[in-house]
mmCIF file with all atom_site columns, C-alpha atoms in Angstrom:
data_model
loop_
_atom_site.group_PDB
_atom_site.id
_atom_site.type_symbol
_atom_site.label_atom_id
_atom_site.label_alt_id
_atom_site.label_comp_id
_atom_site.label_asym_id
_atom_site.label_entity_id
_atom_site.label_seq_id
_atom_site.pdbx_PDB_ins_code
_atom_site.Cartn_x
_atom_site.Cartn_y
_atom_site.Cartn_z
_atom_site.occupancy
_atom_site.B_iso_or_equiv
_atom_site.pdbx_formal_charge
_atom_site.auth_seq_id
_atom_site.auth_comp_id
_atom_site.auth_asym_id
_atom_site.auth_atom_id
_atom_site.pdbx_PDB_model_num
ATOM 1   C CA . UNK Y 1 1   ? 71.594 -129.942 -103.576 1.00 93.00 ? 44  UNK Y CA 1
ATOM 2   C CA . UNK Y 1 2   ? 72.406 -132.323 -107.115 1.00 96.00 ? 45  UNK Y CA 1
ATOM 3   C CA . UNK Y 1 3   ? 69.375 -133.008 -108.984 1.00 96.00 ? 46  UNK Y CA 1
ATOM 4   C CA . UNK Y 1 4   ? 70.326 -137.151 -108.289 1.00 96.00 ? 47  UNK Y CA 1
ATOM 5   C CA . UNK Y 1 5   ? 69.874 -136.132 -104.590 1.00 97.00 ? 48  UNK Y CA 1
ATOM 6   C CA . UNK Y 1 6   ? 66.466 -135.450 -104.867 1.00 97.00 ? 49  UNK Y CA 1
ATOM 7   C CA . UNK Y 1 7   ? 64.684 -137.524 -108.118 1.00 97.00 ? 50  UNK Y CA 1
ATOM 8   C CA . UNK Y 1 8   ? 65.635 -141.002 -109.529 1.00 96.00 ? 51  UNK Y CA 1
ATOM 9   C CA . UNK Y 1 9   ? 66.561 -140.039 -113.307 1.00 97.00 ? 52  UNK Y CA 1
ATOM 10  C CA . UNK Y 1 10  ? 66.019 -142.483 -115.847 1.00 96.00 ? 53  UNK Y CA 1
ATOM 11  C CA . UNK Y 1 11  ? 65.233 -142.907 -119.525 1.00 94.00 ? 54  UNK Y CA 1
ATOM 12  C CA . UNK Y 1 12  ? 61.613 -143.433 -121.740 1.00 94.00 ? 55  UNK Y CA 1
ATOM 13  C CA . UNK Y 1 13  ? 61.181 -146.616 -123.251 1.00 93.00 ? 56  UNK Y CA 1
ATOM 14  C CA . UNK Y 1 14  ? 63.102 -147.512 -126.451 1.00 92.00 ? 57  UNK Y CA 1
ATOM 15  C CA . UNK Y 1 15  ? 60.850 -148.765 -128.968 1.00 91.00 ? 58  UNK Y CA 1
ATOM 16  C CA . UNK Y 1 16  ? 62.505 -151.172 -131.346 1.00 86.00 ? 59  UNK Y CA 1
ATOM 17  C CA . UNK Y 1 17  ? 59.312 -150.552 -134.101 1.00 84.00 ? 60  UNK Y CA 1
ATOM 18  C CA . UNK Y 1 18  ? 57.010 -148.006 -135.273 1.00 86.00 ? 61  UNK Y CA 1
ATOM 19  C CA . UNK Y 1 19  ? 54.291 -146.941 -132.817 1.00 88.00 ? 62  UNK Y CA 1
ATOM 20  C CA . UNK Y 1 20  ? 50.903 -148.227 -134.371 1.00 86.00 ? 63  UNK Y CA 1
ATOM 21  C CA . UNK Y 1 21  ? 47.993 -146.748 -132.926 1.00 88.00 ? 64  UNK Y CA 1
ATOM 22  C CA . UNK Y 1 22  ? 45.459 -149.275 -131.138 1.00 88.00 ? 65  UNK Y CA 1
ATOM 23  C CA . UNK Y 1 23  ? 41.991 -147.183 -130.248 1.00 86.00 ? 66  UNK Y CA 1
ATOM 24  C CA . UNK Y 1 24  ? 41.125 -149.514 -127.639 1.00 86.00 ? 67  UNK Y CA 1
ATOM 25  C CA . UNK Y 1 25  ? 44.563 -149.936 -126.281 1.00 88.00 ? 68  UNK Y CA 1
ATOM 26  C CA . UNK Y 1 26  ? 45.289 -149.469 -122.614 1.00 91.00 ? 69  UNK Y CA 1
ATOM 27  C CA . UNK Y 1 27  ? 49.020 -148.032 -122.645 1.00 93.00 ? 70  UNK Y CA 1
ATOM 28  C CA . UNK Y 1 28  ? 49.293 -144.150 -123.771 1.00 95.00 ? 71  UNK Y CA 1
ATOM 29  C CA . UNK Y 1 29  ? 52.496 -143.123 -125.437 1.00 95.00 ? 72  UNK Y CA 1
ATOM 30  C CA . UNK Y 1 30  ? 53.920 -139.649 -125.086 1.00 96.00 ? 73  UNK Y CA 1
ATOM 31  C CA . UNK Y 1 31  ? 56.091 -138.918 -128.304 1.00 95.00 ? 74  UNK Y CA 1
ATOM 32  C CA . UNK Y 1 32  ? 57.631 -135.537 -128.803 1.00 92.00 ? 75  UNK Y CA 1
ATOM 33  C CA . UNK Y 1 33  ? 54.543 -133.699 -130.961 1.00 93.00 ? 76  UNK Y CA 1
ATOM 34  C CA . UNK Y 1 34  ? 52.135 -134.710 -127.534 1.00 96.00 ? 77  UNK Y CA 1
ATOM 35  C CA . UNK Y 1 35  ? 53.597 -132.091 -125.353 1.00 95.00 ? 78  UNK Y CA 1
ATOM 36  C CA . UNK Y 1 36  ? 53.456 -128.170 -125.558 1.00 92.00 ? 79  UNK Y CA 1
ATOM 37  C CA . UNK Y 1 37  ? 55.357 -125.833 -123.383 1.00 89.00 ? 80  UNK Y CA 1
ATOM 38  C CA . UNK Y 1 38  ? 52.225 -123.869 -122.745 1.00 86.00 ? 81  UNK Y CA 1
ATOM 39  C CA . UNK Y 1 39  ? 49.486 -126.502 -122.560 1.00 88.00 ? 82  UNK Y CA 1
ATOM 40  C CA . UNK Y 1 40  ? 51.386 -129.246 -120.981 1.00 92.00 ? 83  UNK Y CA 1
ATOM 41  C CA . UNK Y 1 41  ? 50.867 -132.575 -122.070 1.00 94.00 ? 84  UNK Y CA 1
ATOM 42  C CA . UNK Y 1 42  ? 48.090 -132.791 -124.928 1.00 94.00 ? 85  UNK Y CA 1
ATOM 43  C CA . UNK Y 1 43  ? 46.582 -135.809 -123.647 1.00 92.00 ? 86  UNK Y CA 1
ATOM 44  C CA . UNK Y 1 44  ? 44.278 -136.053 -126.596 1.00 91.00 ? 87  UNK Y CA 1
ATOM 45  C CA . UNK Y 1 45  ? 47.216 -136.115 -129.410 1.00 92.00 ? 88  UNK Y CA 1
ATOM 46  C CA . UNK Y 1 46  ? 48.312 -139.591 -127.508 1.00 94.00 ? 89  UNK Y CA 1
ATOM 47  C CA . UNK Y 1 47  ? 48.397 -143.170 -129.346 1.00 91.00 ? 90  UNK Y CA 1
ATOM 48  C CA . UNK Y 1 48  ? 47.769 -145.688 -127.617 1.00 93.00 ? 91  UNK Y CA 1
ATOM 49  C CA . UNK Y 1 49  ? 49.025 -149.317 -127.162 1.00 92.00 ? 92  UNK Y CA 1
ATOM 50  C CA . UNK Y 1 50  ? 47.393 -152.851 -126.885 1.00 88.00 ? 93  UNK Y CA 1
ATOM 51  C CA . UNK Y 1 51  ? 48.835 -155.857 -124.894 1.00 86.00 ? 94  UNK Y CA 1
ATOM 52  C CA . UNK Y 1 52  ? 52.159 -153.081 -124.207 1.00 86.00 ? 95  UNK Y CA 1
ATOM 53  C CA . UNK Y 1 53  ? 54.718 -155.248 -122.262 1.00 84.00 ? 96  UNK Y CA 1
ATOM 54  C CA . UNK Y 1 54  ? 57.796 -153.052 -121.510 1.00 81.00 ? 97  UNK Y CA 1
ATOM 55  C CA . UNK Y 1 55  ? 59.067 -155.860 -119.816 1.00 82.00 ? 98  UNK Y CA 1
ATOM 56  C CA . UNK Y 1 56  ? 60.131 -153.711 -116.558 1.00 81.00 ? 99  UNK Y CA 1
ATOM 57  C CA . UNK Y 1 57  ? 57.401 -152.018 -114.798 1.00 87.00 ? 100 UNK Y CA 1
ATOM 58  C CA . UNK Y 1 58  ? 60.141 -149.096 -114.120 1.00 88.00 ? 101 UNK Y CA 1
ATOM 59  C CA . UNK Y 1 59  ? 58.783 -147.514 -117.213 1.00 93.00 ? 102 UNK Y CA 1
ATOM 60  C CA . UNK Y 1 60  ? 55.340 -147.154 -116.618 1.00 94.00 ? 103 UNK Y CA 1
ATOM 61  C CA . UNK Y 1 61  ? 54.606 -142.805 -115.669 1.00 96.00 ? 104 UNK Y CA 1
ATOM 62  C CA . UNK Y 1 62  ? 53.094 -141.889 -112.237 1.00 96.00 ? 105 UNK Y CA 1
ATOM 63  C CA . UNK Y 1 63  ? 51.377 -138.961 -111.809 1.00 95.00 ? 106 UNK Y CA 1
ATOM 64  C CA . UNK Y 1 64  ? 53.486 -136.562 -109.982 1.00 97.00 ? 107 UNK Y CA 1
ATOM 65  C CA . UNK Y 1 65  ? 56.434 -137.942 -112.176 1.00 98.00 ? 108 UNK Y CA 1
ATOM 66  C CA . UNK Y 1 66  ? 58.555 -135.397 -114.359 1.00 98.00 ? 109 UNK Y CA 1
ATOM 67  C CA . UNK Y 1 67  ? 59.428 -136.140 -118.111 1.00 98.00 ? 110 UNK Y CA 1
ATOM 68  C CA . UNK Y 1 68  ? 61.724 -133.742 -119.978 1.00 96.00 ? 111 UNK Y CA 1
ATOM 69  C CA . UNK Y 1 69  ? 62.701 -133.696 -123.361 1.00 93.00 ? 112 UNK Y CA 1
ATOM 70  C CA . UNK Y 1 70  ? 66.588 -134.908 -123.497 1.00 91.00 ? 113 UNK Y CA 1
ATOM 71  C CA . UNK Y 1 71  ? 66.854 -134.262 -127.776 1.00 87.00 ? 114 UNK Y CA 1
ATOM 72  C CA . UNK Y 1 72  ? 66.705 -131.806 -129.777 1.00 83.00 ? 115 UNK Y CA 1
ATOM 73  C CA . UNK Y 1 73  ? 66.680 -127.541 -129.214 1.00 82.00 ? 116 UNK Y CA 1
ATOM 74  C CA . UNK Y 1 74  ? 63.558 -127.502 -126.713 1.00 83.00 ? 117 UNK Y CA 1
ATOM 75  C CA . UNK Y 1 75  ? 64.339 -129.464 -123.568 1.00 89.00 ? 118 UNK Y CA 1
ATOM 76  C CA . UNK Y 1 76  ? 61.095 -128.882 -121.660 1.00 94.00 ? 119 UNK Y CA 1
ATOM 77  C CA . UNK Y 1 77  ? 59.735 -130.370 -118.872 1.00 96.00 ? 120 UNK Y CA 1
ATOM 78  C CA . UNK Y 1 78  ? 56.520 -131.689 -117.929 1.00 97.00 ? 121 UNK Y CA 1
ATOM 79  C CA . UNK Y 1 79  ? 54.477 -133.033 -114.858 1.00 97.00 ? 122 UNK Y CA 1
ATOM 80  C CA . UNK Y 1 80  ? 52.423 -136.333 -115.281 1.00 97.00 ? 123 UNK Y CA 1
ATOM 81  C CA . UNK Y 1 81  ? 48.991 -135.469 -114.378 1.00 95.00 ? 124 UNK Y CA 1
ATOM 82  C CA . UNK Y 1 82  ? 46.826 -137.686 -111.855 1.00 93.00 ? 125 UNK Y CA 1
ATOM 83  C CA . UNK Y 1 83  ? 44.433 -138.511 -114.587 1.00 90.00 ? 126 UNK Y CA 1
ATOM 84  C CA . UNK Y 1 84  ? 46.542 -139.513 -117.135 1.00 92.00 ? 127 UNK Y CA 1
ATOM 85  C CA . UNK Y 1 85  ? 46.344 -143.588 -116.665 1.00 90.00 ? 128 UNK Y CA 1
ATOM 86  C CA . UNK Y 1 86  ? 48.619 -145.843 -118.006 1.00 92.00 ? 129 UNK Y CA 1
ATOM 87  C CA . UNK Y 1 87  ? 51.255 -144.408 -119.523 1.00 94.00 ? 130 UNK Y CA 1
ATOM 88  C CA . UNK Y 1 88  ? 55.414 -144.705 -120.650 1.00 95.00 ? 131 UNK Y CA 1
ATOM 89  C CA . UNK Y 1 89  ? 57.350 -141.641 -122.770 1.00 96.00 ? 132 UNK Y CA 1
ATOM 90  C CA . UNK Y 1 90  ? 59.695 -142.491 -125.831 1.00 95.00 ? 133 UNK Y CA 1
ATOM 91  C CA . UNK Y 1 91  ? 63.912 -142.754 -125.068 1.00 93.00 ? 134 UNK Y CA 1
ATOM 92  C CA . UNK Y 1 92  ? 63.786 -138.806 -126.077 1.00 93.00 ? 135 UNK Y CA 1
ATOM 93  C CA . UNK Y 1 93  ? 62.377 -138.282 -123.032 1.00 95.00 ? 136 UNK Y CA 1
ATOM 94  C CA . UNK Y 1 94  ? 64.237 -138.092 -119.595 1.00 96.00 ? 137 UNK Y CA 1
ATOM 95  C CA . UNK Y 1 95  ? 62.060 -139.305 -116.241 1.00 97.00 ? 138 UNK Y CA 1
ATOM 96  C CA . UNK Y 1 96  ? 62.344 -137.949 -112.802 1.00 97.00 ? 139 UNK Y CA 1
ATOM 97  C CA . UNK Y 1 97  ? 60.449 -139.561 -110.162 1.00 97.00 ? 140 UNK Y CA 1
ATOM 98  C CA . UNK Y 1 98  ? 61.418 -137.194 -107.507 1.00 98.00 ? 141 UNK Y CA 1
ATOM 99  C CA . UNK Y 1 99  ? 61.367 -137.385 -103.722 1.00 97.00 ? 142 UNK Y CA 1
ATOM 100 C CA . UNK Y 1 100 ? 57.920 -135.924 -102.877 1.00 96.00 ? 143 UNK Y CA 1
ATOM 101 C CA . UNK Y 1 101 ? 58.968 -135.599 -99.084  1.00 97.00 ? 144 UNK Y CA 1
ATOM 102 C CA . UNK Y 1 102 ? 61.781 -132.985 -100.676 1.00 97.00 ? 145 UNK Y CA 1
ATOM 103 C CA . UNK Y 1 103 ? 60.662 -131.416 -104.015 1.00 98.00 ? 146 UNK Y CA 1
ATOM 104 C CA . UNK Y 1 104 ? 57.197 -130.946 -105.346 1.00 98.00 ? 147 UNK Y CA 1
ATOM 105 C CA . UNK Y 1 105 ? 56.931 -131.999 -108.856 1.00 98.00 ? 148 UNK Y CA 1
ATOM 106 C CA . UNK Y 1 106 ? 55.569 -128.588 -110.089 1.00 97.00 ? 149 UNK Y CA 1
ATOM 107 C CA . UNK Y 1 107 ? 58.465 -126.836 -108.855 1.00 98.00 ? 150 UNK Y CA 1
ATOM 108 C CA . UNK Y 1 108 ? 60.768 -129.106 -110.264 1.00 98.00 ? 151 UNK Y CA 1
ATOM 109 C CA . UNK Y 1 109 ? 59.343 -128.909 -113.765 1.00 97.00 ? 152 UNK Y CA 1
ATOM 110 C CA . UNK Y 1 110 ? 59.486 -125.081 -113.233 1.00 97.00 ? 153 UNK Y CA 1
ATOM 111 C CA . UNK Y 1 111 ? 62.877 -125.148 -112.181 1.00 97.00 ? 154 UNK Y CA 1
ATOM 112 C CA . UNK Y 1 112 ? 63.638 -126.813 -115.113 1.00 96.00 ? 155 UNK Y CA 1
ATOM 113 C CA . UNK Y 1 113 ? 62.341 -124.652 -117.047 1.00 95.00 ? 156 UNK Y CA 1
ATOM 114 C CA . UNK Y 1 114 ? 63.687 -121.560 -115.697 1.00 95.00 ? 157 UNK Y CA 1
ATOM 115 C CA . UNK Y 1 115 ? 66.264 -119.738 -118.233 1.00 93.00 ? 158 UNK Y CA 1
ATOM 116 C CA . UNK Y 1 116 ? 69.288 -120.778 -115.578 1.00 92.00 ? 159 UNK Y CA 1
ATOM 117 C CA . UNK Y 1 117 ? 68.146 -124.707 -116.095 1.00 92.00 ? 160 UNK Y CA 1
ATOM 118 C CA . UNK Y 1 118 ? 68.068 -124.051 -119.670 1.00 90.00 ? 161 UNK Y CA 1
ATOM 119 C CA . UNK Y 1 119 ? 71.554 -122.309 -120.354 1.00 89.00 ? 162 UNK Y CA 1
ATOM 120 C CA . UNK Y 1 120 ? 73.043 -125.368 -118.035 1.00 88.00 ? 163 UNK Y CA 1
ATOM 121 C CA . UNK Y 1 121 ? 71.254 -127.928 -120.173 1.00 88.00 ? 164 UNK Y CA 1
ATOM 122 C CA . UNK Y 1 122 ? 72.580 -125.785 -123.479 1.00 84.00 ? 165 UNK Y CA 1
ATOM 123 C CA . UNK Y 1 123 ? 76.166 -126.007 -122.081 1.00 83.00 ? 166 UNK Y CA 1
ATOM 124 C CA . UNK Y 1 124 ? 75.798 -129.416 -121.229 1.00 81.00 ? 167 UNK Y CA 1
ATOM 125 C CA . UNK Y 1 125 ? 74.176 -130.503 -124.525 1.00 75.00 ? 168 UNK Y CA 1
ATOM 126 C CA . UNK Y 1 126 ? 75.891 -132.958 -126.470 1.00 67.00 ? 169 UNK Y CA 1
ATOM 127 C CA . UNK Y 1 127 ? 75.747 -133.556 -130.018 1.00 62.00 ? 170 UNK Y CA 1
ATOM 128 C CA . UNK Y 1 128 ? 76.969 -132.034 -133.299 1.00 60.00 ? 171 UNK Y CA 1
ATOM 129 C CA . UNK Y 1 129 ? 73.542 -132.191 -135.213 1.00 74.00 ? 172 UNK Y CA 1
ATOM 130 C CA . UNK Y 1 130 ? 70.984 -132.544 -132.928 1.00 75.00 ? 173 UNK Y CA 1
ATOM 131 C CA . UNK Y 1 131 ? 72.006 -131.798 -129.125 1.00 79.00 ? 174 UNK Y CA 1
ATOM 132 C CA . UNK Y 1 132 ? 71.336 -134.466 -126.410 1.00 85.00 ? 175 UNK Y CA 1
ATOM 133 C CA . UNK Y 1 133 ? 70.768 -133.988 -122.718 1.00 88.00 ? 176 UNK Y CA 1
ATOM 134 C CA . UNK Y 1 134 ? 72.478 -137.193 -120.902 1.00 89.00 ? 177 UNK Y CA 1
ATOM 135 C CA . UNK Y 1 135 ? 71.418 -138.819 -117.558 1.00 93.00 ? 178 UNK Y CA 1
ATOM 136 C CA . UNK Y 1 136 ? 74.547 -137.593 -115.782 1.00 92.00 ? 179 UNK Y CA 1
ATOM 137 C CA . UNK Y 1 137 ? 74.282 -133.775 -116.970 1.00 90.00 ? 180 UNK Y CA 1
ATOM 138 C CA . UNK Y 1 138 ? 70.673 -133.853 -115.745 1.00 92.00 ? 181 UNK Y CA 1
ATOM 139 C CA . UNK Y 1 139 ? 72.112 -135.133 -112.667 1.00 94.00 ? 182 UNK Y CA 1
ATOM 140 C CA . UNK Y 1 140 ? 74.945 -132.580 -112.026 1.00 92.00 ? 183 UNK Y CA 1
ATOM 141 C CA . UNK Y 1 141 ? 71.985 -129.885 -111.892 1.00 93.00 ? 184 UNK Y CA 1
ATOM 142 C CA . UNK Y 1 142 ? 72.441 -127.697 -108.519 1.00 94.00 ? 185 UNK Y CA 1
ATOM 143 C CA . UNK Y 1 143 ? 68.958 -127.634 -107.678 1.00 96.00 ? 186 UNK Y CA 1
ATOM 144 C CA . UNK Y 1 144 ? 67.540 -124.915 -105.207 1.00 95.00 ? 187 UNK Y CA 1
ATOM 145 C CA . UNK Y 1 145 ? 65.471 -126.188 -102.987 1.00 96.00 ? 188 UNK Y CA 1
ATOM 146 C CA . UNK Y 1 146 ? 63.159 -123.880 -100.702 1.00 97.00 ? 189 UNK Y CA 1
ATOM 147 C CA . UNK Y 1 147 ? 60.610 -124.817 -98.340  1.00 97.00 ? 190 UNK Y CA 1
ATOM 148 C CA . UNK Y 1 148 ? 57.435 -126.704 -99.511  1.00 97.00 ? 191 UNK Y CA 1
ATOM 149 C CA . UNK Y 1 149 ? 55.421 -123.780 -99.472  1.00 97.00 ? 192 UNK Y CA 1
ATOM 150 C CA . UNK Y 1 150 ? 57.605 -121.664 -100.960 1.00 98.00 ? 193 UNK Y CA 1
ATOM 151 C CA . UNK Y 1 151 ? 57.743 -124.135 -103.971 1.00 97.00 ? 194 UNK Y CA 1
ATOM 152 C CA . UNK Y 1 152 ? 54.384 -124.470 -104.320 1.00 97.00 ? 195 UNK Y CA 1
ATOM 153 C CA . UNK Y 1 153 ? 53.853 -121.008 -104.319 1.00 98.00 ? 196 UNK Y CA 1
ATOM 154 C CA . UNK Y 1 154 ? 56.284 -120.553 -107.084 1.00 97.00 ? 197 UNK Y CA 1
ATOM 155 C CA . UNK Y 1 155 ? 54.597 -123.623 -109.107 1.00 96.00 ? 198 UNK Y CA 1
ATOM 156 C CA . UNK Y 1 156 ? 51.214 -121.927 -108.552 1.00 96.00 ? 199 UNK Y CA 1
ATOM 157 C CA . UNK Y 1 157 ? 52.906 -118.353 -110.043 1.00 96.00 ? 200 UNK Y CA 1
ATOM 158 C CA . UNK Y 1 158 ? 54.342 -120.362 -112.944 1.00 94.00 ? 201 UNK Y CA 1
ATOM 159 C CA . UNK Y 1 159 ? 50.944 -122.185 -113.902 1.00 92.00 ? 202 UNK Y CA 1
ATOM 160 C CA . UNK Y 1 160 ? 49.137 -118.630 -114.011 1.00 94.00 ? 203 UNK Y CA 1
ATOM 161 C CA . UNK Y 1 161 ? 51.894 -117.276 -116.014 1.00 93.00 ? 204 UNK Y CA 1
ATOM 162 C CA . UNK Y 1 162 ? 51.560 -120.278 -118.860 1.00 88.00 ? 205 UNK Y CA 1
ATOM 163 C CA . UNK Y 1 163 ? 47.491 -120.275 -118.246 1.00 91.00 ? 206 UNK Y CA 1
ATOM 164 C CA . UNK Y 1 164 ? 47.899 -116.524 -119.126 1.00 93.00 ? 207 UNK Y CA 1
ATOM 165 C CA . UNK Y 1 165 ? 50.681 -116.579 -122.271 1.00 91.00 ? 208 UNK Y CA 1
ATOM 166 C CA . UNK Y 1 166 ? 48.591 -119.648 -123.454 1.00 90.00 ? 209 UNK Y CA 1
ATOM 167 C CA . UNK Y 1 167 ? 45.281 -117.773 -123.305 1.00 93.00 ? 210 UNK Y CA 1
ATOM 168 C CA . UNK Y 1 168 ? 46.939 -114.483 -124.928 1.00 93.00 ? 211 UNK Y CA 1
ATOM 169 C CA . UNK Y 1 169 ? 47.818 -116.884 -127.912 1.00 92.00 ? 212 UNK Y CA 1
ATOM 170 C CA . UNK Y 1 170 ? 44.408 -117.941 -127.843 1.00 92.00 ? 213 UNK Y CA 1
ATOM 171 C CA . UNK Y 1 171 ? 42.760 -114.574 -127.881 1.00 96.00 ? 214 UNK Y CA 1
ATOM 172 C CA . UNK Y 1 172 ? 45.633 -113.578 -131.154 1.00 94.00 ? 215 UNK Y CA 1
ATOM 173 C CA . UNK Y 1 173 ? 44.917 -116.589 -133.298 1.00 92.00 ? 216 UNK Y CA 1
ATOM 174 C CA . UNK Y 1 174 ? 40.688 -115.567 -132.855 1.00 95.00 ? 217 UNK Y CA 1
ATOM 175 C CA . UNK Y 1 175 ? 41.641 -112.242 -133.737 1.00 95.00 ? 218 UNK Y CA 1
ATOM 176 C CA . UNK Y 1 176 ? 43.494 -113.055 -136.534 1.00 95.00 ? 219 UNK Y CA 1
ATOM 177 C CA . UNK Y 1 177 ? 40.677 -115.322 -137.532 1.00 94.00 ? 220 UNK Y CA 1
ATOM 178 C CA . UNK Y 1 178 ? 37.909 -112.570 -136.985 1.00 95.00 ? 221 UNK Y CA 1
ATOM 179 C CA . UNK Y 1 179 ? 39.983 -109.738 -139.020 1.00 94.00 ? 222 UNK Y CA 1
ATOM 180 C CA . UNK Y 1 180 ? 40.735 -112.518 -142.104 1.00 93.00 ? 223 UNK Y CA 1
ATOM 181 C CA . UNK Y 1 181 ? 36.691 -113.017 -141.830 1.00 93.00 ? 224 UNK Y CA 1
ATOM 182 C CA . UNK Y 1 182 ? 35.587 -109.086 -142.324 1.00 93.00 ? 225 UNK Y CA 1
ATOM 183 C CA . UNK Y 1 183 ? 38.449 -108.644 -144.593 1.00 93.00 ? 226 UNK Y CA 1
ATOM 184 C CA . UNK Y 1 184 ? 37.481 -111.568 -146.957 1.00 93.00 ? 227 UNK Y CA 1
ATOM 185 C CA . UNK Y 1 185 ? 33.195 -110.238 -146.350 1.00 90.00 ? 228 UNK Y CA 1
ATOM 186 C CA . UNK Y 1 186 ? 34.319 -106.652 -147.440 1.00 89.00 ? 229 UNK Y CA 1
ATOM 187 C CA . UNK Y 1 187 ? 36.144 -108.207 -150.538 1.00 89.00 ? 230 UNK Y CA 1
ATOM 188 C CA . UNK Y 1 188 ? 32.576 -110.077 -151.294 1.00 88.00 ? 231 UNK Y CA 1
ATOM 189 C CA . UNK Y 1 189 ? 30.595 -107.088 -151.134 1.00 84.00 ? 232 UNK Y CA 1
ATOM 190 C CA . UNK Y 1 190 ? 33.347 -105.473 -153.732 1.00 83.00 ? 233 UNK Y CA 1
ATOM 191 C CA . UNK Y 1 191 ? 32.923 -108.290 -155.569 1.00 82.00 ? 234 UNK Y CA 1
ATOM 192 C CA . UNK Y 1 192 ? 28.990 -108.310 -156.313 1.00 79.00 ? 235 UNK Y CA 1
ATOM 193 C CA . UNK Y 1 193 ? 28.632 -104.808 -156.868 1.00 70.00 ? 236 UNK Y CA 1
#
């Protein structure tokens, strides 16, 4: 089944000026540096805008929407969490509003991040310097649709996999820091003699 049959696809908001963070702003903006393949949307990094009016409510994200980077070499997809609040993405993202009766957002994100889909995106991306994935190309993606129960199982396994990879990275960073400190202490001891 083609993706366009199970999800509405649009672009993020095209900001005309630089995004200026306002600490008491009510609208969060998701930019390219605010997402991580393993951690998802880095909510604490999001800029906020005050009195933001996109002139069309379609730009506001809802829990369960799936966003995907459309420009560059890392075409990753992320699910909008329940607790995000009022938010929009910049136009370097494509936004999918899945038909929840047919496909789970977490499964859709997993499918979009799968090796097969990523290969398809790399083949379809246009652009000489910076690849760009169009809505038309994304709409053409063939999506395998197992039962909702099976989709949930796949999504749960994917969540565990990403969490494990994230924890391995954290452990490696802590180990590196500990070893560096031990080596520094050793040098300091030798230096004080």
